Amino acid sequence: MDPVLPAGSLSGKRALVTGSSRGIGADTAKYLAAAGAKVAINYRNKEARALKLVSEITAAGGEAIAIGGDLTDAPSVDAMFQTVADAWGGLDILVLNASGGMEGGMAEDYALQLNRDAQVRALETALPLLGEGSRVVFVTSHQAHFIHTVPTMPEYQKVAESKRAGEDALRERIPTLDAAGIGFVVVSGDMIEGTITATLLDRARPGAIDARREDAGRLYTVSEFAAEVARAAVDPLPEGRIRYVGDVSGFLNPHR
């Protein structure tokens, strides 16, 4: 993988990326580790993938640990951050990447549990580990961020509304975070090629990804978007605490 952050620029830093056994989270973890950060790989049930990622990072000279934890289960979240505290004594970067809601067989309110309640729980549980100069990154989509002004596909509506609710709930904590010297930023991306969400959407509505690609001109790949998430963990905080990745013209000017 090409360097996204300068080698050694995160030496001594400690990071945890939720939902990082695969996809965007995994690539984000790799980029942070390549810059020198110790990285905790969080997974819910993909232990083998998480351990493989840890092996890849350590083989490349980095340091990583895998921590199982269901973000919708409070004791599991407590145990996850306790593991980080025991191993490293604190955190400098928390990337709230895990999300979902389109999976089958889940409770009716699962999307809200994961995309709002669990995000707030993770942040609040992590707060004692986050010191001055640390950074919290929340990963979302344009379809969710702009859901109050731009409709999305019915198949994604519940997920989009729940992720926006999560963003709003986290934003309410910005004054507390600012007072503690903890930076907070939202990274909002267009549909991302190759993600589980994109695959499920295309399965539910064939042609949806092709249509969005045509409208936007291009869609980011998983690794390209993950690079932006990694940079958001260190770059100066943007105006409005929002970093857009991919075309937003149709969202900012929906009636154009």
Coordinates of C-alpha atoms in Angstrom, one line a residue:
M1 CA 0.0 0.0 0.0
D2 CA 1.4 3.5 -0.9
P3 CA 2.1 5.7 2.1
V4 CA -0.9 7.7 3.1
L5 CA 0.7 9.3 6.1
P6 CA 4.4 10.0 6.5
A7 CA 6.3 7.0 8.0
G8 CA 6.8 7.5 11.7
S9 CA 4.4 10.4 11.9
L10 CA 2.2 8.5 14.4
S11 CA 5.0 6.8 16.4
G12 CA 3.9 6.5 20.0
K13 CA 0.2 7.0 19.1
R14 CA -2.4 4.5 20.0
A15 CA -5.5 3.9 17.8
L16 CA -8.6 1.8 17.9
V17 CA -10.8 1.4 14.7
T18 CA -14.2 -0.2 15.2
G19 CA -15.3 -2.7 12.6
S20 CA -11.8 -3.1 11.3
S21 CA -11.5 -6.8 10.4
R22 CA -12.2 -6.0 6.8
G23 CA -13.1 -3.3 4.3
I24 CA -12.7 0.4 5.1
G25 CA -11.8 -0.2 8.7
A26 CA -9.1 -2.7 7.9
D27 CA -7.4 -0.4 5.4
T28 CA -7.7 2.5 7.8
A29 CA -6.0 0.5 10.4
K30 CA -3.2 -0.5 8.0
Y31 CA -2.6 3.2 7.1
L32 CA -2.4 4.2 10.7
A33 CA -0.1 1.3 11.6
A34 CA 2.1 2.1 8.6
A35 CA 2.6 5.6 10.0
G36 CA 3.7 4.1 13.3
A37 CA 0.6 3.9 15.4
K38 CA -0.2 0.9 17.6
V39 CA -3.6 -0.2 16.3
A40 CA -6.4 -2.1 18.0
I41 CA -8.4 -4.1 15.4
N42 CA -12.0 -4.4 16.6
Y43 CA -14.3 -7.2 15.2
R44 CA -17.6 -8.6 16.1
N45 CA -17.4 -12.2 14.8
K46 CA -14.7 -12.2 12.1
E47 CA -11.8 -13.2 14.5
A48 CA -9.9 -15.1 11.8
R49 CA -9.8 -12.0 9.6
A50 CA -8.9 -9.7 12.5
L51 CA -6.0 -12.0 13.4
K52 CA -4.8 -12.2 9.8
L53 CA -4.8 -8.4 9.7
V54 CA -2.8 -8.2 12.9
S55 CA -0.3 -10.6 11.4
E56 CA 0.0 -8.5 8.3
I57 CA 0.6 -5.3 10.3
T58 CA 3.2 -7.0 12.6
A59 CA 4.9 -8.6 9.6
A60 CA 5.3 -5.1 8.1
G61 CA 6.9 -3.9 11.3
G62 CA 3.9 -2.4 13.0
E63 CA 2.1 -3.2 16.2
A64 CA -1.5 -4.3 16.5
I65 CA -3.9 -6.3 18.7
A66 CA -7.3 -7.8 17.8
I67 CA -10.1 -7.2 20.2
G68 CA -13.5 -8.9 19.8
G69 CA -16.4 -6.7 20.8
D70 CA -20.1 -6.2 19.9
L71 CA -20.7 -2.5 20.0
T72 CA -24.4 -3.0 20.8
D73 CA -23.5 -4.9 24.0
A74 CA -22.4 -2.6 26.8
P75 CA -20.3 -5.2 28.7
S76 CA -18.5 -6.1 25.5
V77 CA -17.7 -2.4 24.9
D78 CA -16.4 -2.0 28.4
A79 CA -14.2 -5.0 28.1
M80 CA -12.8 -3.8 24.7
F81 CA -11.7 -0.5 26.1
Q82 CA -10.4 -2.1 29.3
T83 CA -8.2 -4.3 27.1
V84 CA -6.8 -1.1 25.4
A85 CA -6.3 0.5 28.8
D86 CA -4.4 -2.6 30.1
A87 CA -2.3 -2.9 27.0
W88 CA -1.4 0.7 26.2
G89 CA -2.8 2.9 29.0
G90 CA -4.8 5.2 26.8
L91 CA -5.9 6.1 23.3
D92 CA -4.9 8.9 20.9
I93 CA -7.2 8.1 17.9
L94 CA -10.7 6.5 18.0
V95 CA -12.2 5.8 14.6
L96 CA -15.9 5.0 14.8
N97 CA -16.2 3.1 11.6
A98 CA -18.5 0.1 12.4
S99 CA -22.1 0.4 11.1
G100 CA -24.8 -1.7 9.6
G101 CA -28.5 -2.2 9.5
M102 CA -29.1 -3.9 6.2
E103 CA -28.3 -7.3 7.4
G104 CA -31.2 -9.8 7.6
G105 CA -32.5 -11.5 10.7
M106 CA -31.8 -8.5 13.0
A107 CA -34.1 -6.8 15.5
E108 CA -36.4 -4.1 14.1
D109 CA -34.4 -1.3 15.8
Y110 CA -31.0 -2.8 15.1
A111 CA -29.9 0.0 12.8
L112 CA -30.6 2.6 15.5
Q113 CA -29.0 0.5 18.2
L114 CA -25.7 0.2 16.2
N115 CA -25.6 3.4 14.3
R116 CA -26.7 5.8 17.1
D117 CA -26.7 4.2 20.5
A118 CA -23.6 2.1 20.1
Q119 CA -21.6 5.0 18.7
V120 CA -22.4 7.2 21.7
R121 CA -21.6 4.3 24.1
A122 CA -18.3 3.7 22.4
L123 CA -17.3 7.4 22.7
E124 CA -18.4 7.8 26.3
T125 CA -16.6 4.6 27.3
A126 CA -13.5 5.7 25.5
L127 CA -13.4 9.2 27.0
P128 CA -11.3 8.3 30.1
L129 CA -8.6 7.0 27.7
L130 CA -8.6 10.0 25.4
G131 CA -6.3 12.9 26.4
E132 CA -5.7 16.4 25.1
G133 CA -4.7 16.3 21.5
S134 CA -6.5 13.1 20.7
R135 CA -8.9 12.7 17.8
V136 CA -12.3 11.0 17.3
V137 CA -13.4 10.2 13.7
F138 CA -17.0 9.2 12.8
V139 CA -17.4 7.6 9.4
T140 CA -20.7 8.1 7.6
S141 CA -22.1 8.4 4.1
H142 CA -23.5 11.3 2.0
Q143 CA -26.8 9.5 1.8
A144 CA -27.0 9.5 5.6
H145 CA -25.4 12.9 6.3
F146 CA -27.8 14.7 3.9
I147 CA -30.9 12.5 4.7
H148 CA -32.8 15.5 6.1
T149 CA -32.6 17.4 2.8
V150 CA -32.0 14.7 0.1
P151 CA -34.1 11.5 -0.1
T152 CA -32.3 8.2 -0.5
M153 CA -33.3 4.8 -1.8
P154 CA -36.1 3.2 0.3
E155 CA -33.8 0.2 0.9
Y156 CA -31.3 2.5 2.6
Q157 CA -33.7 4.8 4.4
K158 CA -33.6 3.2 7.8
V159 CA -29.8 3.0 7.8
A160 CA -29.4 6.5 6.6
E161 CA -31.7 7.9 9.3
S162 CA -30.0 5.9 12.0
K163 CA -26.5 7.0 10.9
R164 CA -27.6 10.7 10.8
A165 CA -29.1 10.2 14.3
G166 CA -25.7 8.9 15.4
E167 CA -23.9 11.8 13.9
D168 CA -26.2 14.3 15.6
A169 CA -25.9 12.5 19.0
L170 CA -22.1 12.6 18.7
R171 CA -22.1 16.3 17.6
E172 CA -24.0 17.1 20.8
R173 CA -20.9 16.1 22.6
I174 CA -18.5 18.4 20.8
P175 CA -18.5 21.1 23.5
T176 CA -17.4 18.4 26.1
L177 CA -14.8 17.1 23.7
D178 CA -13.5 20.5 22.9
A179 CA -13.2 21.4 26.6
A180 CA -11.0 18.3 27.0
G181 CA -8.9 19.1 23.9
I182 CA -10.3 16.2 22.0
G183 CA -10.9 16.8 18.3
F184 CA -14.0 15.4 16.6
V185 CA -14.5 15.1 12.8
V186 CA -17.1 13.4 10.6
V187 CA -15.9 11.8 7.3
S188 CA -18.8 11.5 4.9
G189 CA -18.3 9.5 1.7
D190 CA -20.3 8.8 -1.4
M191 CA -21.1 5.2 -2.2
I192 CA -17.9 3.2 -2.0
E193 CA -17.0 0.6 -4.5
G194 CA -16.7 -2.9 -3.0
T195 CA -18.3 -2.3 0.4
I196 CA -20.8 -4.6 2.0
T197 CA -23.4 -1.8 2.0
A198 CA -22.9 -1.1 -1.7
T199 CA -23.2 -4.8 -2.4
L200 CA -26.4 -5.2 -0.4
L201 CA -27.9 -2.0 -2.0
D202 CA -27.1 -3.3 -5.5
R203 CA -28.6 -6.6 -4.6
A204 CA -31.8 -5.0 -3.4
R205 CA -31.9 -2.5 -6.2
P206 CA -29.9 -3.8 -9.2
G207 CA -28.1 -1.0 -11.1
A208 CA -28.1 1.4 -8.1
I209 CA -24.3 1.5 -7.9
D210 CA -23.9 2.0 -11.7
A211 CA -26.4 4.8 -11.6
R212 CA -24.7 6.6 -8.7
R213 CA -21.3 6.1 -10.4
E214 CA -22.7 7.8 -13.6
D215 CA -24.2 10.7 -11.6
A216 CA -21.0 11.3 -9.6
G217 CA -18.5 10.7 -12.4
R218 CA -16.6 8.2 -10.2
L219 CA -16.9 6.4 -6.9
Y220 CA -14.0 6.0 -4.5
T221 CA -12.6 2.5 -3.8
V222 CA -12.4 1.1 -0.3
S223 CA -8.6 1.9 0.0
E224 CA -9.1 5.4 -1.4
F225 CA -11.8 6.2 1.1
A226 CA -9.9 4.6 4.0
A227 CA -6.9 6.9 3.1
E228 CA -9.2 9.9 3.7
V229 CA -10.4 8.5 7.0
A230 CA -6.8 8.0 8.1
R231 CA -5.9 11.5 7.1
A232 CA -8.9 12.9 9.0
A233 CA -7.3 11.5 12.2
V234 CA -4.4 13.9 11.9
D235 CA -5.3 16.8 9.6
P236 CA -6.5 20.1 11.0
L237 CA -10.2 20.0 11.8
P238 CA -12.3 21.2 8.8
E239 CA -15.0 23.8 8.9
G240 CA -18.2 22.3 10.3
R241 CA -16.2 19.3 11.5
I242 CA -17.1 17.6 8.2
R243 CA -14.7 16.1 5.6
Y244 CA -16.5 15.3 2.4
V245 CA -15.1 12.5 0.2
G246 CA -16.5 12.2 -3.3
D247 CA -19.0 14.3 -5.2
V248 CA -21.5 16.3 -3.1
S249 CA -22.9 18.7 -5.7
G250 CA -26.1 16.8 -6.0
F251 CA -26.6 16.8 -2.2
L252 CA -25.7 20.5 -1.7
N253 CA -27.8 21.6 -4.6
P254 CA -30.5 18.8 -4.9
H255 CA -32.8 20.9 -7.1
R256 CA -30.1 22.1 -9.5

